[in-house]
GROMACS .gro file of C-alpha atoms in nm:
model
  288
    1MET     CA    1   2.881  -7.362   4.130
    2ALA     CA    2   3.021  -7.656   3.995
    3VAL     CA    3   2.618  -7.824   3.980
    4GLY     CA    4   2.617  -7.502   3.767
    5LYS     CA    5   2.912  -7.541   3.551
    6GLU     CA    6   2.791  -7.909   3.512
    7ILE     CA    7   2.422  -7.799   3.340
    8ARG     CA    8   2.637  -7.533   3.145
    9GLY     CA    9   2.821  -7.825   2.986
   10LYS     CA   10   2.508  -8.052   2.962
   11ILE     CA   11   2.321  -7.776   2.706
   12LYS     CA   12   2.636  -7.674   2.525
   13SER     CA   13   2.680  -8.077   2.457
   14VAL     CA   14   2.302  -8.103   2.327
   15GLU     CA   15   2.292  -7.710   2.180
   16ASN     CA   16   2.559  -7.947   1.990
   17THR     CA   17   2.362  -8.230   1.897
   18ARG     CA   18   2.068  -8.009   1.780
   19LYS     CA   19   2.269  -7.848   1.531
   20ILE     CA   20   2.388  -8.196   1.375
   21THR     CA   21   2.041  -8.324   1.371
   22LYS     CA   22   1.950  -7.973   1.201
   23ALA     CA   23   2.161  -8.043   0.959
   24MET     CA   24   2.085  -8.413   0.907
   25GLU     CA   25   1.712  -8.292   0.852
   26MET     CA   26   1.816  -8.054   0.593
   27VAL     CA   27   2.041  -8.281   0.378
   28ALA     CA   28   1.799  -8.556   0.387
   29ALA     CA   29   1.542  -8.325   0.310
   30SER     CA   30   1.695  -8.217   0.015
   31LYS     CA   31   1.809  -8.608  -0.097
   32MET     CA   32   1.460  -8.672  -0.015
   33ARG     CA   33   1.311  -8.462  -0.304
   34LYS     CA   34   1.545  -8.584  -0.552
   35ALA     CA   35   1.488  -8.941  -0.462
   36GLN     CA   36   1.122  -8.911  -0.487
   37GLU     CA   37   1.135  -8.782  -0.861
   38ARG     CA   38   1.368  -9.084  -0.940
   39MET     CA   39   1.077  -9.297  -0.786
   40ARG     CA   40   0.824  -9.197  -0.927
   41ALA     CA   41   0.970  -9.145  -1.318
   42ALA     CA   42   1.011  -9.534  -1.229
   43ARG     CA   43   0.669  -9.584  -1.172
   44PRO     CA   44   0.530  -9.574  -1.475
   45TYR     CA   45   0.724  -9.870  -1.645
   46SER     CA   46   0.698 -10.076  -1.329
   47ASP     CA   47   0.312 -10.053  -1.403
   48LYS     CA   48   0.297 -10.120  -1.704
   49ILE     CA   49   0.517 -10.422  -1.780
   50ARG     CA   50   0.342 -10.589  -1.413
   51ASN     CA   51   0.024 -10.545  -1.646
   52ILE     CA   52   0.136 -10.683  -1.962
   53THR     CA   53   0.322 -10.981  -1.753
   54ALA     CA   54   0.007 -11.043  -1.596
   55ASN     CA   55  -0.198 -11.027  -1.874
   56LEU     CA   56   0.039 -11.261  -2.051
   57SER     CA   57   0.008 -11.518  -1.773
   58GLN     CA   58  -0.377 -11.533  -1.868
   59ALA     CA   59  -0.274 -11.636  -2.183
   60ASN     CA   60  -0.184 -11.912  -2.333
   61PRO     CA   61   0.171 -11.915  -2.525
   62GLU     CA   62   0.350 -12.120  -2.746
   63TYR     CA   63   0.628 -12.085  -2.533
   64THR     CA   64   0.588 -12.096  -2.160
   65HIS     CA   65   0.927 -11.966  -1.966
   66ALA     CA   66   1.039 -12.124  -1.623
   67PHE     CA   67   0.937 -11.804  -1.405
   68MET     CA   68   0.553 -11.929  -1.494
   69GLU     CA   69   0.579 -12.276  -1.358
   70SER     CA   70   0.556 -12.394  -0.989
   71ASN     CA   71   0.780 -12.651  -0.821
   72ASP     CA   72   0.791 -12.845  -0.486
   73ALA     CA   73   1.113 -12.749  -0.394
   74LYS     CA   74   1.122 -12.704  -0.042
   75SER     CA   75   1.349 -12.390  -0.028
   76THR     CA   76   1.233 -12.021  -0.076
   77GLY     CA   77   1.415 -11.677  -0.219
   78PHE     CA   78   1.393 -11.353  -0.063
   79ILE     CA   79   1.534 -11.038  -0.203
   80VAL     CA   80   1.585 -10.809   0.137
   81VAL     CA   81   1.544 -10.449   0.006
   82SER     CA   82   1.713 -10.222   0.327
   83THR     CA   83   1.887  -9.897   0.375
   84ASP     CA   84   2.301  -9.908   0.403
   85LYS     CA   85   2.291  -9.651   0.743
   86GLY     CA   86   2.077  -9.605   1.008
   87LEU     CA   87   1.914  -9.294   1.174
   88CYS     CA   88   1.579  -9.337   1.001
   89GLY     CA   89   1.347  -9.421   1.262
   90GLY     CA   90   1.138  -9.793   1.239
   91LEU     CA   91   1.195  -9.811   0.849
   92ASN     CA   92   1.411 -10.110   0.872
   93THR     CA   93   1.254 -10.293   1.145
   94ASN     CA   94   0.918 -10.300   1.036
   95VAL     CA   95   1.012 -10.426   0.690
   96LEU     CA   96   1.220 -10.679   0.862
   97ARG     CA   97   0.925 -10.777   1.112
   98MET     CA   98   0.744 -10.868   0.827
   99LEU     CA   99   0.999 -11.092   0.700
  100THR     CA  100   1.057 -11.252   1.033
  101ALA     CA  101   0.685 -11.386   1.036
  102LYS     CA  102   0.725 -11.515   0.701
  103LEU     CA  103   1.065 -11.718   0.784
  104LYS     CA  104   0.869 -11.820   1.076
  105ASP     CA  105   0.604 -11.958   0.861
  106LEU     CA  106   0.837 -12.148   0.658
  107GLN     CA  107   1.007 -12.291   0.928
  108ALA     CA  108   0.681 -12.400   1.048
  109ALA     CA  109   0.601 -12.589   0.712
  110GLY     CA  110   0.955 -12.713   0.706
  111HIS     CA  111   1.114 -12.494   0.427
  112ASP     CA  112   1.426 -12.352   0.435
  113ALA     CA  113   1.514 -11.989   0.316
  114GLN     CA  114   1.765 -11.822   0.140
  115ALA     CA  115   1.812 -11.440   0.096
  116VAL     CA  116   2.004 -11.171  -0.182
  117ALA     CA  117   2.069 -10.885   0.065
  118ILE     CA  118   2.044 -10.533  -0.078
  119GLY     CA  119   2.149 -10.287   0.198
  120ASN     CA  120   2.379 -10.310   0.491
  121LYS     CA  121   2.104 -10.362   0.740
  122GLY     CA  122   1.927 -10.621   0.590
  123LEU     CA  123   2.257 -10.821   0.505
  124GLY     CA  124   2.329 -10.762   0.862
  125PHE     CA  125   1.996 -10.885   0.979
  126LEU     CA  126   1.999 -11.237   0.767
  127ASN     CA  127   2.345 -11.309   0.900
  128ARG     CA  128   2.247 -11.312   1.318
  129VAL     CA  129   1.927 -11.483   1.228
  130GLY     CA  130   2.127 -11.726   1.065
  131VAL     CA  131   1.935 -11.720   0.718
  132LYS     CA  132   2.186 -11.845   0.374
  133VAL     CA  133   2.269 -11.521   0.230
  134VAL     CA  134   2.385 -11.635  -0.137
  135SER     CA  135   2.488 -11.266  -0.283
  136HIS     CA  136   2.439 -10.921  -0.136
  137ALA     CA  137   2.478 -10.542  -0.272
  138THR     CA  138   2.566 -10.277  -0.043
  139HIS     CA  139   2.712  -9.922  -0.092
  140LEU     CA  140   2.452  -9.843  -0.363
  141GLY     CA  141   2.483  -9.456  -0.314
  142ASP     CA  142   2.181  -9.204  -0.330
  143LYS     CA  143   2.153  -9.349  -0.713
  144PRO     CA  144   2.065  -9.702  -0.789
  145HIS     CA  145   2.217  -9.844  -1.044
  146LEU     CA  146   2.035 -10.161  -1.236
  147ASP     CA  147   2.414 -10.288  -1.304
  148THR     CA  148   2.482 -10.335  -0.959
  149LEU     CA  149   2.133 -10.494  -0.879
  150ILE     CA  150   2.104 -10.753  -1.117
  151GLY     CA  151   2.407 -10.951  -1.063
  152PRO     CA  152   2.313 -11.044  -0.683
  153VAL     CA  153   1.929 -11.122  -0.793
  154LYS     CA  154   2.000 -11.329  -1.089
  155VAL     CA  155   2.188 -11.587  -0.832
  156LEU     CA  156   1.816 -11.651  -0.702
  157LEU     CA  157   1.663 -11.650  -0.999
  158ASP     CA  158   1.872 -11.864  -1.136
  159ALA     CA  159   1.825 -12.150  -0.864
  160TYR     CA  160   1.428 -12.091  -0.935
  161SER     CA  161   1.528 -12.184  -1.309
  162GLU     CA  162   1.710 -12.458  -1.215
  163GLY     CA  163   1.390 -12.522  -0.955
  164LYS     CA  164   1.586 -12.514  -0.634
  165ILE     CA  165   1.361 -12.245  -0.472
  166ASN     CA  166   0.989 -12.215  -0.507
  167ALA     CA  167   0.895 -11.909  -0.535
  168VAL     CA  168   1.105 -11.552  -0.467
  169TYR     CA  169   1.014 -11.244  -0.284
  170ILE     CA  170   1.066 -10.927  -0.272
  171CYS     CA  171   1.096 -10.715   0.083
  172TYR     CA  172   1.099 -10.352   0.063
  173THR     CA  173   0.944 -10.042   0.186
  174LYS     CA  174   0.680  -9.887  -0.012
  175PHE     CA  175   0.700  -9.503  -0.049
  176ILE     CA  176   0.320  -9.376   0.005
  177ASN     CA  177   0.462  -9.025   0.105
  178THR     CA  178   0.666  -8.766   0.359
  179MET     CA  179   0.519  -8.927   0.626
  180LYS     CA  180   0.394  -9.271   0.591
  181GLN     CA  181   0.603  -9.555   0.448
  182GLU     CA  182   0.463  -9.917   0.358
  183PRO     CA  183   0.628 -10.277   0.436
  184MET     CA  184   0.610 -10.501   0.151
  185VAL     CA  185   0.664 -10.818   0.132
  186GLU     CA  186   0.571 -10.934  -0.234
  187GLN     CA  187   0.585 -11.256  -0.490
  188LEU     CA  188   0.812 -11.221  -0.768
  189LEU     CA  189   0.827 -11.577  -0.862
  190PRO     CA  190   0.653 -11.772  -1.001
  191LEU     CA  191   0.405 -11.535  -1.221
  192THR     CA  192   0.042 -11.612  -1.175
  193ALA     CA  193  -0.258 -11.399  -1.285
  194ASP     CA  194  -0.362 -11.378  -0.880
  195HIS     CA  195  -0.097 -11.198  -0.757
  196LEU     CA  196   0.019 -10.960  -1.037
  197GLN     CA  197  -0.371 -10.885  -1.015
  198ALA     CA  198  -0.501 -10.931  -1.378
  199ASP     CA  199  -0.777 -10.801  -1.522
  200LYS     CA  200  -1.001 -11.110  -1.444
  201ASP     CA  201  -1.294 -11.006  -1.644
  202GLN     CA  202  -1.111 -11.026  -1.968
  203HIS     CA  203  -1.197 -11.336  -2.147
  204GLY     CA  204  -0.839 -11.372  -2.219
  205TRP     CA  205  -0.504 -11.285  -2.433
  206ASP     CA  206  -0.345 -11.377  -2.755
  207TYR     CA  207  -0.059 -11.257  -2.908
  208ILE     CA  208   0.137 -11.256  -3.213
  209TYR     CA  209   0.527 -11.292  -3.158
  210GLU     CA  210   0.754 -11.182  -3.376
  211PRO     CA  211   1.049 -11.307  -3.416
  212ASP     CA  212   0.903 -11.586  -3.177
  213ALA     CA  213   0.741 -11.691  -2.887
  214GLN     CA  214   1.015 -11.790  -2.668
  215THR     CA  215   1.284 -11.439  -2.787
  216VAL     CA  216   0.980 -11.221  -2.701
  217ILE     CA  217   0.871 -11.375  -2.328
  218ASP     CA  218   1.275 -11.436  -2.261
  219ASP     CA  219   1.323 -11.047  -2.301
  220LEU     CA  220   0.980 -10.981  -2.118
  221MET     CA  221   1.042 -11.209  -1.805
  222VAL     CA  222   1.409 -11.025  -1.753
  223ARG     CA  223   1.251 -10.656  -1.788
  224TYR     CA  224   0.967 -10.745  -1.554
  225VAL     CA  225   1.208 -10.867  -1.316
  226GLU     CA  226   1.445 -10.594  -1.331
  227ALA     CA  227   1.188 -10.298  -1.377
  228LEU     CA  228   1.007 -10.440  -1.023
  229VAL     CA  229   1.390 -10.478  -0.882
  230PHE     CA  230   1.483 -10.135  -0.912
  231GLN     CA  231   1.165  -9.989  -0.835
  232ALA     CA  232   1.188 -10.141  -0.525
  233VAL     CA  233   1.517 -10.035  -0.445
  234ALA     CA  234   1.407  -9.675  -0.530
  235GLU     CA  235   1.095  -9.668  -0.326
  236ASN     CA  236   1.302  -9.773  -0.053
  237MET     CA  237   1.544  -9.475  -0.091
  238ALA     CA  238   1.291  -9.265  -0.126
  239SER     CA  239   1.124  -9.346   0.216
  240GLU     CA  240   1.482  -9.412   0.378
  241GLN     CA  241   1.526  -9.016   0.313
  242SER     CA  242   1.156  -8.899   0.403
  243ALA     CA  243   1.197  -9.119   0.763
  244ARG     CA  244   1.544  -8.960   0.818
  245MET     CA  245   1.400  -8.633   0.782
  246VAL     CA  246   1.143  -8.700   1.004
  247ALA     CA  247   1.338  -8.840   1.295
  248MET     CA  248   1.599  -8.591   1.256
  249LYS     CA  249   1.355  -8.317   1.310
  250SER     CA  250   1.208  -8.495   1.571
  251ALA     CA  251   1.503  -8.558   1.747
  252THR     CA  252   1.588  -8.162   1.693
  253ASP     CA  253   1.294  -8.056   1.858
  254ASN     CA  254   1.354  -8.297   2.136
  255ALA     CA  255   1.672  -8.151   2.184
  256GLY     CA  256   1.496  -7.799   2.191
  257SER     CA  257   1.310  -7.923   2.505
  258VAL     CA  258   1.627  -8.039   2.661
  259ILE     CA  259   1.780  -7.763   2.624
  260ASP     CA  260   1.489  -7.572   2.760
  261GLU     CA  261   1.447  -7.800   3.093
  262LEU     CA  262   1.807  -7.772   3.156
  263LYS     CA  263   1.823  -7.394   3.161
  264LEU     CA  264   1.519  -7.393   3.373
  265ILE     CA  265   1.704  -7.629   3.608
  266TYR     CA  266   2.032  -7.416   3.588
  267ASN     CA  267   1.852  -7.060   3.687
  268LYS     CA  268   1.691  -7.262   3.941
  269THR     CA  269   2.007  -7.391   4.102
  270ARG     CA  270   2.171  -7.035   4.033
  271GLN     CA  271   1.903  -6.834   4.189
  272ALA     CA  272   1.928  -7.064   4.476
  273ALA     CA  273   2.319  -7.017   4.514
  274ILE     CA  274   2.259  -6.677   4.487
  275THR     CA  275   1.948  -6.672   4.758
  276LYS     CA  276   2.219  -6.868   4.982
  277GLU     CA  277   2.562  -6.660   4.954
  278LEU     CA  278   2.295  -6.313   5.059
  279SER     CA  279   2.134  -6.517   5.342
  280GLU     CA  280   2.507  -6.562   5.463
  281ILE     CA  281   2.637  -6.187   5.385
  282VAL     CA  282   2.288  -6.038   5.577
  283ALA     CA  283   2.341  -6.311   5.866
  284GLY     CA  284   2.713  -6.217   5.911
  285ALA     CA  285   2.633  -5.855   5.935
  286ALA     CA  286   2.415  -5.883   6.180
  287ALA     CA  287   2.627  -6.085   6.394
  288VAL     CA  288   2.889  -5.810   6.407
   0.00000   0.00000   0.00000
């Protein structure tokens, strides 16, 4: 019964794997609820500041911030938000595939790229494809903190202000629901009414600034970038836990199917061995 012993060993191994994937599924489900709460709590603020910035882009302020002006630089910046860990299905693959398509378009136009990596998976990908990584933030944990994000991102923002890059895009995975997450590549800079989806029915916006236009607009631009980067990370973390929960549930179900198949094979093998032994006994008795 050497074959039977080997099958029993495989069954035991798959059962142990199923226990691990089931535990990971439950952990991901617990973290998913908390991540979704943080993501939903941050959405109203980011949506409102996006609307205010869109309206401001249609106004004629006394002071124009550098983020509102375009330039002719031959380099483009990317903020790539990914996960630190794997085992979350095609979450990272989908957003990195969109980034790859964007990089190919830039290369065809004769432009190069530089990036800020938020998350280990994105950092590894950027290094493999040869994109210049100017800064990175990894091991963010389950609760993202704005302080750890703004420092790395500021490198790209300063480069844009100095005219070294012509645009800044943010790549992340937007949470739709538990079963669906959508990869996104959105333009962060320069600020234009078109990509901010400003209300085109409005005749125009005018503001009274206190203490002055420069102070208000400078502060608003900082808040705008901080809000969108934090929201992207929060959306990505909610998507990560949802994708991991679904992936681990699928792995657990598949492990159960494999165990059932192995048990069927084991029972057939054992039955064949018993039948063979009985045949030998009967044959021996008949010979006597």
